[in-house]
Amino acid sequence: MGWTEERVELLKKLWMEGLSASQIAAELGDGVTRNAVIGKVHRLKLSARAKPATTAPRARTTARPAPRRVASPSTGSAGAGHSSGMARRQTVVRTQVVGATALAVTEEMEVESYVPPAAEIFIPESERIGLLGLNEHTCKWPIGDPLTPDFYFCGRESEEGHPYCEFHSRRAYHQVEKRKR
DNA sequence: CCCTGATTCGC
DNA sequence: GCGAATCAGG
């Protein structure tokens, strides 16, 4: 289905209201993808919105060398590492621990100094491991202050090829709540 | 992994 | 004009 005036108007309206491209795509239905929405938005020159949403000042990134796909069905694509180190300054979400699965977001704040990531989960002292206890199958998520003697690593089993256990792997970036109208 | 928007370019 | 593929970022 093409872009009828009605659909374009709806697109403009929702975009200005701050809905994400994927949400608008779902709203329009008919197999419209978020890419279609974004593409249309650009053609309409509607890029600017009230709320920056994400990705703020993007002055200029690479002018995309020459990916060119479409015709070649080669399946290469092997590695893809994803390096994300521990930032000294980071935005954390304070949670309330009620159990292993009951986490409630109560406040979002930015902290100055290092904060033990995912300290919510309790690791029995007998399972804690130090630097020398790490191997390719142990979760390398650090807990505590590295400069302190009581510093240790999660140490639980990590998925093959992954540096962290499942719990800690999903800790970094997982949608707290999926937008639903 | 989930997600966001930005960009290019064959169609 | 359209939008999949890709990129860059959180």
mmCIF file of N, CA, C and O (backbone and C1' of nucleotides) in Angstrom, chain B:
data_model
loop_
_atom_site.group_PDB
_atom_site.id
_atom_site.type_symbol
_atom_site.label_atom_id
_atom_site.label_comp_id
_atom_site.label_asym_id
_atom_site.label_seq_id
_atom_site.Cartn_x
_atom_site.Cartn_y
_atom_site.Cartn_z
ATOM 1 P P DC B 1 22.937 -11.553 19.168
ATOM 2 O "O5'" DC B 1 21.823 -11.096 20.175
ATOM 3 C "C5'" DC B 1 20.927 -12.042 20.744
ATOM 4 C "C4'" DC B 1 20.130 -11.301 21.791
ATOM 5 C "C3'" DC B 1 19.232 -10.187 21.227
ATOM 6 O "O3'" DC B 1 17.963 -10.704 20.928
ATOM 7 C "C1'" DC B 1 20.454 -9.406 23.122
ATOM 8 P P DC B 2 16.992 -9.959 19.925
ATOM 9 O "O5'" DC B 2 16.595 -8.613 20.699
ATOM 10 C "C5'" DC B 2 15.645 -8.686 21.750
ATOM 11 C "C4'" DC B 2 15.553 -7.328 22.416
ATOM 12 C "C3'" DC B 2 15.194 -6.180 21.475
ATOM 13 O "O3'" DC B 2 13.813 -6.071 21.327
ATOM 14 C "C1'" DC B 2 16.982 -5.558 22.891
ATOM 15 P P DC B 3 13.219 -5.442 19.994
ATOM 16 O "O5'" DC B 3 13.758 -3.933 20.066
ATOM 17 C "C5'" DC B 3 13.170 -3.054 21.027
ATOM 18 C "C4'" DC B 3 14.014 -1.813 21.160
ATOM 19 C "C3'" DC B 3 13.990 -0.866 19.957
ATOM 20 O "O3'" DC B 3 12.839 -0.057 20.037
ATOM 21 C "C1'" DC B 3 16.180 -1.040 20.887
ATOM 22 P P DT B 4 12.366 0.769 18.790
ATOM 23 O "O5'" DT B 4 13.452 1.953 18.701
ATOM 24 C "C5'" DT B 4 13.411 3.025 19.654
ATOM 25 C "C4'" DT B 4 14.520 4.003 19.319
ATOM 26 C "C3'" DT B 4 14.492 4.510 17.890
ATOM 27 O "O3'" DT B 4 13.589 5.577 17.775
ATOM 28 C "C1'" DT B 4 16.696 3.914 18.504
ATOM 29 P P DG B 5 13.014 5.935 16.359
ATOM 30 O "O5'" DG B 5 14.199 6.783 15.704
ATOM 31 C "C5'" DG B 5 14.711 7.939 16.375
ATOM 32 C "C4'" DG B 5 16.011 8.390 15.698
ATOM 33 C "C3'" DG B 5 15.823 8.901 14.271
ATOM 34 O "O3'" DG B 5 16.807 9.924 14.017
ATOM 35 C "C1'" DG B 5 17.234 7.036 14.248
ATOM 36 P P DA B 6 17.153 10.424 12.556
ATOM 37 O "O5'" DA B 6 18.395 9.498 12.150
ATOM 38 C "C5'" DA B 6 19.682 9.779 12.693
ATOM 39 C "C4'" DA B 6 20.743 9.617 11.611
ATOM 40 C "C3'" DA B 6 20.437 10.359 10.316
ATOM 41 O "O3'" DA B 6 21.666 10.818 9.767
ATOM 42 C "C1'" DA B 6 20.427 8.008 9.913
ATOM 43 P P DT B 7 21.690 11.601 8.377
ATOM 44 O "O5'" DT B 7 22.095 10.460 7.353
ATOM 45 C "C5'" DT B 7 23.237 9.631 7.630
ATOM 46 C "C4'" DT B 7 23.363 8.572 6.549
ATOM 47 C "C3'" DT B 7 23.073 9.091 5.142
ATOM 48 O "O3'" DT B 7 24.290 9.028 4.398
ATOM 49 C "C1'" DT B 7 22.050 6.973 5.555
ATOM 50 P P DT B 8 24.324 9.597 2.907
ATOM 51 O "O5'" DT B 8 24.312 8.218 2.099
ATOM 52 C "C5'" DT B 8 25.026 7.120 2.648
ATOM 53 C "C4'" DT B 8 24.796 5.873 1.797
ATOM 54 C "C3'" DT B 8 24.730 6.122 0.291
ATOM 55 O "O3'" DT B 8 25.495 5.124 -0.335
ATOM 56 C "C1'" DT B 8 22.777 5.015 1.005
ATOM 57 P P DC B 9 25.892 5.238 -1.870
ATOM 58 O "O5'" DC B 9 24.742 4.390 -2.581
ATOM 59 C "C5'" DC B 9 24.583 3.014 -2.237
ATOM 60 C "C4'" DC B 9 23.348 2.478 -2.940
ATOM 61 C "C3'" DC B 9 23.268 2.884 -4.418
ATOM 62 O "O3'" DC B 9 22.757 1.780 -5.135
ATOM 63 C "C1'" DC B 9 21.317 3.532 -3.312
ATOM 64 P P DG B 10 23.484 1.324 -6.520
ATOM 65 O "O5'" DG B 10 22.564 0.118 -6.976
ATOM 66 C "C5'" DG B 10 22.463 -1.038 -6.136
ATOM 67 C "C4'" DG B 10 21.044 -1.577 -6.149
ATOM 68 C "C3'" DG B 10 20.460 -1.787 -7.542
ATOM 69 O "O3'" DG B 10 19.674 -2.976 -7.522
ATOM 70 C "C1'" DG B 10 19.108 -0.249 -6.336
ATOM 71 P P DC B 11 19.097 -3.586 -8.851
ATOM 72 O "O5'" DC B 11 17.618 -3.009 -8.818
ATOM 73 C "C5'" DC B 11 16.723 -3.479 -7.799
ATOM 74 C "C4'" DC B 11 15.500 -2.596 -7.752
ATOM 75 C "C3'" DC B 11 14.799 -2.401 -9.089
ATOM 76 O "O3'" DC B 11 13.828 -3.445 -9.248
ATOM 77 C "C1'" DC B 11 14.749 -0.449 -7.669
#
